[in-house]
Amino acid sequence: MDKVERYKEILEAEAESHHVPILREAERALFLSVLEKSKPVRILEIGTAIGYSMLLLAAHAPQAVIDTVEIDEGRYKRAMSVVNDLGLSCRVHCHLGDAAQVIPTLFPGYDFIFLDGPKGQYMTYIKLIEPLLADEAVVVADNVLFRGMVVGNEYPPHRYRTIVLRLREYISYMKSHYETTIYAAGDGLAVSLKGNRKI
Ligand code: MG
């Protein structure tokens, strides 16, 4: 087994024991197929967590340079150790901080975005990311169906109200500004295409 495969297993086990949310198995195949068809050269990921999806991004888009942002220092350090151990530091850059503060410091030209940070902030992030998008780009957002509460107009349970309403707002914005498909796999994946981008 090569080192990447070994790390995948290690991180899956760590995610499970520390209750760190990572890309669910049910949506992994779809995510990878969108990623591989996109053939991105510059990727921005919001929400590194312990580096599991970053590892998939690096392995399945070997031509890409990746920026990934994480607000939690412990998780950021874990992701950094994976990057260093796999010798990926020349093309994977981990940023520690609040994405709303980090995004405006990045250089434009991203052709693949993976939104997987705080679900209530997707709208804020996409607005900040839009000036950094290449003419043709793919924006993938995870957990957009949030436990099945997002579809329909039902009033969400109080404690999830803000997240659900904001995700509805994100989906409606992305549908009206991009060619957007919502996939029900896992916790829901939104794939939005900018410009003439086809996948
Ligand atoms: Mg997620």
PDB file of C-alpha atoms and ligand atoms in Angstrom:
ATOM      1  CA  MET A   1       0.000   0.000   0.000  1.00  0.00           C
ATOM      2  CA  ASP A   2       1.444   3.385  -0.878  1.00  0.00           C
ATOM      3  CA  LYS A   3       1.778   6.247   1.545  1.00  0.00           C
ATOM      4  CA  VAL A   4      -1.278   8.165   0.299  1.00  0.00           C
ATOM      5  CA  GLU A   5      -3.506   5.119   0.687  1.00  0.00           C
ATOM      6  CA  ARG A   6      -2.093   4.517   4.145  1.00  0.00           C
ATOM      7  CA  TYR A   7      -2.785   8.117   5.147  1.00  0.00           C
ATOM      8  CA  LYS A   8      -6.343   7.848   3.867  1.00  0.00           C
ATOM      9  CA  GLU A   9      -6.946   4.967   6.252  1.00  0.00           C
ATOM     10  CA  ILE A  10      -5.200   6.700   9.151  1.00  0.00           C
ATOM     11  CA  LEU A  11      -7.192   9.914   8.657  1.00  0.00           C
ATOM     12  CA  GLU A  12     -10.473   8.023   8.266  1.00  0.00           C
ATOM     13  CA  ALA A  13      -9.811   6.350  11.613  1.00  0.00           C
ATOM     14  CA  GLU A  14      -8.807   9.653  13.251  1.00  0.00           C
ATOM     15  CA  ALA A  15     -11.923  11.368  11.912  1.00  0.00           C
ATOM     16  CA  GLU A  16     -14.071   8.623  13.334  1.00  0.00           C
ATOM     17  CA  SER A  17     -12.477   8.568  16.772  1.00  0.00           C
ATOM     18  CA  HIS A  18     -12.272  12.369  17.127  1.00  0.00           C
ATOM     19  CA  HIS A  19     -15.647  13.075  15.475  1.00  0.00           C
ATOM     20  CA  VAL A  20     -14.087  15.202  12.766  1.00  0.00           C
ATOM     21  CA  PRO A  21     -16.453  15.511   9.793  1.00  0.00           C
ATOM     22  CA  ILE A  22     -14.796  14.327   6.573  1.00  0.00           C
ATOM     23  CA  LEU A  23     -16.138  13.641   3.096  1.00  0.00           C
ATOM     24  CA  ARG A  24     -18.623  10.791   3.489  1.00  0.00           C
ATOM     25  CA  GLU A  25     -18.010   7.565   1.667  1.00  0.00           C
ATOM     26  CA  ALA A  26     -21.352   7.943  -0.140  1.00  0.00           C
ATOM     27  CA  GLU A  27     -20.236  11.167  -1.848  1.00  0.00           C
ATOM     28  CA  ARG A  28     -16.556  10.370  -2.347  1.00  0.00           C
ATOM     29  CA  ALA A  29     -16.956   8.716  -5.767  1.00  0.00           C
ATOM     30  CA  LEU A  30     -19.027  11.625  -7.075  1.00  0.00           C
ATOM     31  CA  PHE A  31     -16.576  14.161  -5.655  1.00  0.00           C
ATOM     32  CA  LEU A  32     -13.624  12.394  -7.281  1.00  0.00           C
ATOM     33  CA  SER A  33     -15.347  12.073 -10.628  1.00  0.00           C
ATOM     34  CA  VAL A  34     -16.192  15.813 -10.661  1.00  0.00           C
ATOM     35  CA  LEU A  35     -12.623  16.599  -9.605  1.00  0.00           C
ATOM     36  CA  GLU A  36     -10.981  14.394 -12.227  1.00  0.00           C
ATOM     37  CA  LYS A  37     -13.194  15.696 -15.027  1.00  0.00           C
ATOM     38  CA  SER A  38     -12.424  19.262 -13.959  1.00  0.00           C
ATOM     39  CA  LYS A  39      -8.639  18.818 -14.316  1.00  0.00           C
ATOM     40  CA  PRO A  40      -8.020  21.912 -12.182  1.00  0.00           C
ATOM     41  CA  VAL A  41      -4.739  23.752 -12.005  1.00  0.00           C
ATOM     42  CA  ARG A  42      -5.507  25.911  -8.960  1.00  0.00           C
ATOM     43  CA  ILE A  43      -7.673  24.680  -6.127  1.00  0.00           C
ATOM     44  CA  LEU A  44      -9.009  26.535  -3.094  1.00  0.00           C
ATOM     45  CA  GLU A  45     -10.457  24.511  -0.262  1.00  0.00           C
ATOM     46  CA  ILE A  46     -12.322  26.086   2.657  1.00  0.00           C
ATOM     47  CA  GLY A  47     -12.281  23.823   5.713  1.00  0.00           C
ATOM     48  CA  THR A  48      -9.167  21.635   5.659  1.00  0.00           C
ATOM     49  CA  ALA A  49     -10.084  19.786   8.865  1.00  0.00           C
ATOM     50  CA  ILE A  50      -7.400  17.109   9.303  1.00  0.00           C
ATOM     51  CA  GLY A  51      -6.503  17.073   5.617  1.00  0.00           C
ATOM     52  CA  TYR A  52      -8.538  14.166   4.300  1.00  0.00           C
ATOM     53  CA  SER A  53     -10.118  15.916   1.319  1.00  0.00           C
ATOM     54  CA  MET A  54      -6.860  17.804   0.731  1.00  0.00           C
ATOM     55  CA  LEU A  55      -5.203  14.422   0.329  1.00  0.00           C
ATOM     56  CA  LEU A  56      -7.849  13.389  -2.224  1.00  0.00           C
ATOM     57  CA  LEU A  57      -7.470  16.708  -4.046  1.00  0.00           C
ATOM     58  CA  ALA A  58      -3.682  16.341  -4.177  1.00  0.00           C
ATOM     59  CA  ALA A  59      -3.802  12.699  -5.292  1.00  0.00           C
ATOM     60  CA  HIS A  60      -6.530  13.067  -7.932  1.00  0.00           C
ATOM     61  CA  ALA A  61      -5.436  16.434  -9.319  1.00  0.00           C
ATOM     62  CA  PRO A  62      -1.664  15.868  -9.428  1.00  0.00           C
ATOM     63  CA  GLN A  63      -1.200  18.900 -11.697  1.00  0.00           C
ATOM     64  CA  ALA A  64      -2.877  21.304  -9.271  1.00  0.00           C
ATOM     65  CA  VAL A  65      -1.556  23.779  -6.745  1.00  0.00           C
ATOM     66  CA  ILE A  66      -3.799  23.793  -3.692  1.00  0.00           C
ATOM     67  CA  ASP A  67      -4.594  26.431  -1.078  1.00  0.00           C
ATOM     68  CA  THR A  68      -6.554  25.158   1.894  1.00  0.00           C
ATOM     69  CA  VAL A  69      -7.884  27.171   4.846  1.00  0.00           C
ATOM     70  CA  GLU A  70      -8.612  25.941   8.367  1.00  0.00           C
ATOM     71  CA  ILE A  71      -9.578  27.939  11.445  1.00  0.00           C
ATOM     72  CA  ASP A  72      -8.819  25.280  14.090  1.00  0.00           C
ATOM     73  CA  GLU A  73      -5.136  25.204  15.002  1.00  0.00           C
ATOM     74  CA  GLY A  74      -5.023  21.545  16.043  1.00  0.00           C
ATOM     75  CA  ARG A  75      -6.599  20.399  12.788  1.00  0.00           C
ATOM     76  CA  TYR A  76      -4.401  22.756  10.775  1.00  0.00           C
ATOM     77  CA  LYS A  77      -1.288  21.283  12.416  1.00  0.00           C
ATOM     78  CA  ARG A  78      -2.441  17.750  11.679  1.00  0.00           C
ATOM     79  CA  ALA A  79      -3.055  18.629   8.027  1.00  0.00           C
ATOM     80  CA  MET A  80       0.367  20.312   7.858  1.00  0.00           C
ATOM     81  CA  SER A  81       2.054  17.173   9.181  1.00  0.00           C
ATOM     82  CA  VAL A  82       0.365  15.137   6.428  1.00  0.00           C
ATOM     83  CA  VAL A  83       1.492  17.634   3.785  1.00  0.00           C
ATOM     84  CA  ASN A  84       5.071  17.571   5.041  1.00  0.00           C
ATOM     85  CA  ASP A  85       5.241  13.828   5.469  1.00  0.00           C
ATOM     86  CA  LEU A  86       3.969  13.266   1.926  1.00  0.00           C
ATOM     87  CA  GLY A  87       6.358  15.856   0.495  1.00  0.00           C
ATOM     88  CA  LEU A  88       3.460  17.931  -0.835  1.00  0.00           C
ATOM     89  CA  SER A  89       4.561  21.272   0.580  1.00  0.00           C
ATOM     90  CA  CYS A  90       5.647  22.582  -2.832  1.00  0.00           C
ATOM     91  CA  ARG A  91       2.085  22.503  -4.128  1.00  0.00           C
ATOM     92  CA  VAL A  92      -0.200  22.346  -1.082  1.00  0.00           C
ATOM     93  CA  HIS A  93      -0.387  25.467   1.039  1.00  0.00           C
ATOM     94  CA  CYS A  94      -2.244  25.316   4.360  1.00  0.00           C
ATOM     95  CA  HIS A  95      -3.527  28.590   5.802  1.00  0.00           C
ATOM     96  CA  LEU A  96      -4.503  28.950   9.444  1.00  0.00           C
ATOM     97  CA  GLY A  97      -7.279  31.450  10.088  1.00  0.00           C
ATOM     98  CA  ASP A  98     -10.810  32.579   9.471  1.00  0.00           C
ATOM     99  CA  ALA A  99     -11.570  32.049   5.777  1.00  0.00           C
ATOM    100  CA  ALA A 100     -13.289  35.443   5.604  1.00  0.00           C
ATOM    101  CA  GLN A 101      -9.940  37.000   6.532  1.00  0.00           C
ATOM    102  CA  VAL A 102      -7.690  34.664   4.521  1.00  0.00           C
ATOM    103  CA  ILE A 103      -9.578  34.613   1.190  1.00  0.00           C
ATOM    104  CA  PRO A 104      -9.009  38.321   0.385  1.00  0.00           C
ATOM    105  CA  THR A 105      -5.227  37.779   0.757  1.00  0.00           C
ATOM    106  CA  LEU A 106      -5.116  35.102  -1.987  1.00  0.00           C
ATOM    107  CA  PHE A 107      -4.281  35.613  -5.653  1.00  0.00           C
ATOM    108  CA  PRO A 108      -6.984  35.275  -8.325  1.00  0.00           C
ATOM    109  CA  GLY A 109      -7.184  32.431 -10.837  1.00  0.00           C
ATOM    110  CA  TYR A 110      -8.814  29.485  -9.025  1.00  0.00           C
ATOM    111  CA  ASP A 111     -10.555  27.020 -11.318  1.00  0.00           C
ATOM    112  CA  PHE A 112     -11.766  24.644  -8.604  1.00  0.00           C
ATOM    113  CA  ILE A 113     -13.271  25.514  -5.239  1.00  0.00           C
ATOM    114  CA  PHE A 114     -14.257  23.088  -2.515  1.00  0.00           C
ATOM    115  CA  LEU A 115     -16.445  24.682   0.152  1.00  0.00           C
ATOM    116  CA  ASP A 116     -16.586  22.544   3.269  1.00  0.00           C
ATOM    117  CA  GLY A 117     -16.170  24.939   6.195  1.00  0.00           C
ATOM    118  CA  PRO A 118     -18.964  26.323   8.402  1.00  0.00           C
ATOM    119  CA  LYS A 119     -22.201  25.769   6.462  1.00  0.00           C
ATOM    120  CA  GLY A 120     -23.745  29.042   7.578  1.00  0.00           C
ATOM    121  CA  GLN A 121     -20.901  30.958   5.897  1.00  0.00           C
ATOM    122  CA  TYR A 122     -21.041  29.594   2.332  1.00  0.00           C
ATOM    123  CA  MET A 123     -22.765  32.731   1.029  1.00  0.00           C
ATOM    124  CA  THR A 124     -20.175  34.980   2.671  1.00  0.00           C
ATOM    125  CA  TYR A 125     -17.340  32.866   1.301  1.00  0.00           C
ATOM    126  CA  ILE A 126     -18.612  32.612  -2.263  1.00  0.00           C
ATOM    127  CA  LYS A 127     -18.992  36.390  -2.418  1.00  0.00           C
ATOM    128  CA  LEU A 128     -15.363  36.769  -1.306  1.00  0.00           C
ATOM    129  CA  ILE A 129     -14.201  34.004  -3.660  1.00  0.00           C
ATOM    130  CA  GLU A 130     -15.994  35.250  -6.787  1.00  0.00           C
ATOM    131  CA  PRO A 131     -13.346  37.902  -7.615  1.00  0.00           C
ATOM    132  CA  LEU A 132     -10.711  35.122  -7.423  1.00  0.00           C
ATOM    133  CA  LEU A 133     -12.446  32.725  -9.829  1.00  0.00           C
ATOM    134  CA  ALA A 134     -10.959  31.961 -13.229  1.00  0.00           C
ATOM    135  CA  ASP A 135     -13.209  32.601 -16.271  1.00  0.00           C
ATOM    136  CA  GLU A 136     -14.115  28.937 -16.213  1.00  0.00           C
ATOM    137  CA  ALA A 137     -14.369  27.311 -12.826  1.00  0.00           C
ATOM    138  CA  VAL A 138     -16.055  24.588 -10.807  1.00  0.00           C
ATOM    139  CA  VAL A 139     -17.414  25.287  -7.328  1.00  0.00           C
ATOM    140  CA  VAL A 140     -18.261  22.250  -5.220  1.00  0.00           C
ATOM    141  CA  ALA A 141     -20.005  22.724  -1.870  1.00  0.00           C
ATOM    142  CA  ASP A 142     -20.453  19.915   0.644  1.00  0.00           C
ATOM    143  CA  ASN A 143     -23.342  19.327   3.073  1.00  0.00           C
ATOM    144  CA  VAL A 144     -25.747  21.576   1.163  1.00  0.00           C
ATOM    145  CA  LEU A 145     -28.744  19.384   1.976  1.00  0.00           C
ATOM    146  CA  PHE A 146     -27.834  19.371   5.670  1.00  0.00           C
ATOM    147  CA  ARG A 147     -29.455  16.204   7.004  1.00  0.00           C
ATOM    148  CA  GLY A 148     -32.333  16.551   4.595  1.00  0.00           C
ATOM    149  CA  MET A 149     -33.552  19.819   6.154  1.00  0.00           C
ATOM    150  CA  VAL A 150     -32.719  22.123   3.258  1.00  0.00           C
ATOM    151  CA  VAL A 151     -35.104  20.857   0.564  1.00  0.00           C
ATOM    152  CA  GLY A 152     -38.631  22.257   0.727  1.00  0.00           C
ATOM    153  CA  ASN A 153     -39.914  25.252   2.632  1.00  0.00           C
ATOM    154  CA  GLU A 154     -40.438  23.560   5.935  1.00  0.00           C
ATOM    155  CA  TYR A 155     -39.465  25.560   8.959  1.00  0.00           C
ATOM    156  CA  PRO A 156     -36.242  24.012  10.331  1.00  0.00           C
ATOM    157  CA  PRO A 157     -35.756  23.063  14.004  1.00  0.00           C
ATOM    158  CA  HIS A 158     -34.709  26.084  16.016  1.00  0.00           C
ATOM    159  CA  ARG A 159     -31.081  25.096  16.609  1.00  0.00           C
ATOM    160  CA  TYR A 160     -30.436  24.566  12.873  1.00  0.00           C
ATOM    161  CA  ARG A 161     -32.559  27.439  11.657  1.00  0.00           C
ATOM    162  CA  THR A 162     -29.733  29.779  10.617  1.00  0.00           C
ATOM    163  CA  ILE A 163     -27.674  27.095   8.870  1.00  0.00           C
ATOM    164  CA  VAL A 164     -30.670  25.726   6.940  1.00  0.00           C
ATOM    165  CA  LEU A 165     -31.935  29.150   5.856  1.00  0.00           C
ATOM    166  CA  ARG A 166     -28.444  30.196   4.783  1.00  0.00           C
ATOM    167  CA  LEU A 167     -27.904  26.987   2.813  1.00  0.00           C
ATOM    168  CA  ARG A 168     -31.232  27.588   1.035  1.00  0.00           C
ATOM    169  CA  GLU A 169     -29.987  31.074   0.204  1.00  0.00           C
ATOM    170  CA  TYR A 170     -26.671  29.656  -1.089  1.00  0.00           C
ATOM    171  CA  ILE A 171     -28.413  27.109  -3.338  1.00  0.00           C
ATOM    172  CA  SER A 172     -30.787  29.674  -4.748  1.00  0.00           C
ATOM    173  CA  TYR A 173     -27.934  32.129  -5.414  1.00  0.00           C
ATOM    174  CA  MET A 174     -25.759  29.483  -7.085  1.00  0.00           C
ATOM    175  CA  LYS A 175     -28.679  28.257  -9.211  1.00  0.00           C
ATOM    176  CA  SER A 176     -29.374  31.738 -10.498  1.00  0.00           C
ATOM    177  CA  HIS A 177     -25.725  32.706 -11.153  1.00  0.00           C
ATOM    178  CA  TYR A 178     -24.104  29.423 -12.260  1.00  0.00           C
ATOM    179  CA  GLU A 179     -25.093  26.176 -13.899  1.00  0.00           C
ATOM    180  CA  THR A 180     -25.734  24.320 -10.666  1.00  0.00           C
ATOM    181  CA  THR A 181     -26.631  20.714  -9.977  1.00  0.00           C
ATOM    182  CA  ILE A 182     -27.484  19.439  -6.500  1.00  0.00           C
ATOM    183  CA  TYR A 183     -26.581  15.815  -5.865  1.00  0.00           C
ATOM    184  CA  ALA A 184     -28.268  13.971  -3.025  1.00  0.00           C
ATOM    185  CA  ALA A 185     -25.249  11.724  -2.357  1.00  0.00           C
ATOM    186  CA  GLY A 186     -24.096  11.763   1.260  1.00  0.00           C
ATOM    187  CA  ASP A 187     -25.141  15.046   2.876  1.00  0.00           C
ATOM    188  CA  GLY A 188     -25.666  16.761  -0.471  1.00  0.00           C
ATOM    189  CA  LEU A 189     -23.111  18.122  -2.900  1.00  0.00           C
ATOM    190  CA  ALA A 190     -23.712  21.254  -4.995  1.00  0.00           C
ATOM    191  CA  VAL A 191     -21.668  21.446  -8.203  1.00  0.00           C
ATOM    192  CA  SER A 192     -21.688  24.851  -9.901  1.00  0.00           C
ATOM    193  CA  LEU A 193     -20.055  25.625 -13.229  1.00  0.00           C
ATOM    194  CA  LYS A 194     -18.865  29.091 -14.181  1.00  0.00           C
ATOM    195  CA  GLY A 195     -18.575  30.374 -17.746  1.00  0.00           C
ATOM    196  CA  ASN A 196     -18.425  27.758 -20.480  1.00  0.00           C
ATOM    197  CA  ARG A 197     -17.049  25.223 -18.079  1.00  0.00           C
ATOM    198  CA  LYS A 198     -18.409  21.739 -18.797  1.00  0.00           C
ATOM    199  CA  ILE A 199     -17.582  18.617 -16.878  1.00  0.00           C
TER     200      ILE A 199
HETATM  201 MG    MG B   1     -18.388  18.213   4.750  1.00  0.00          MG
END
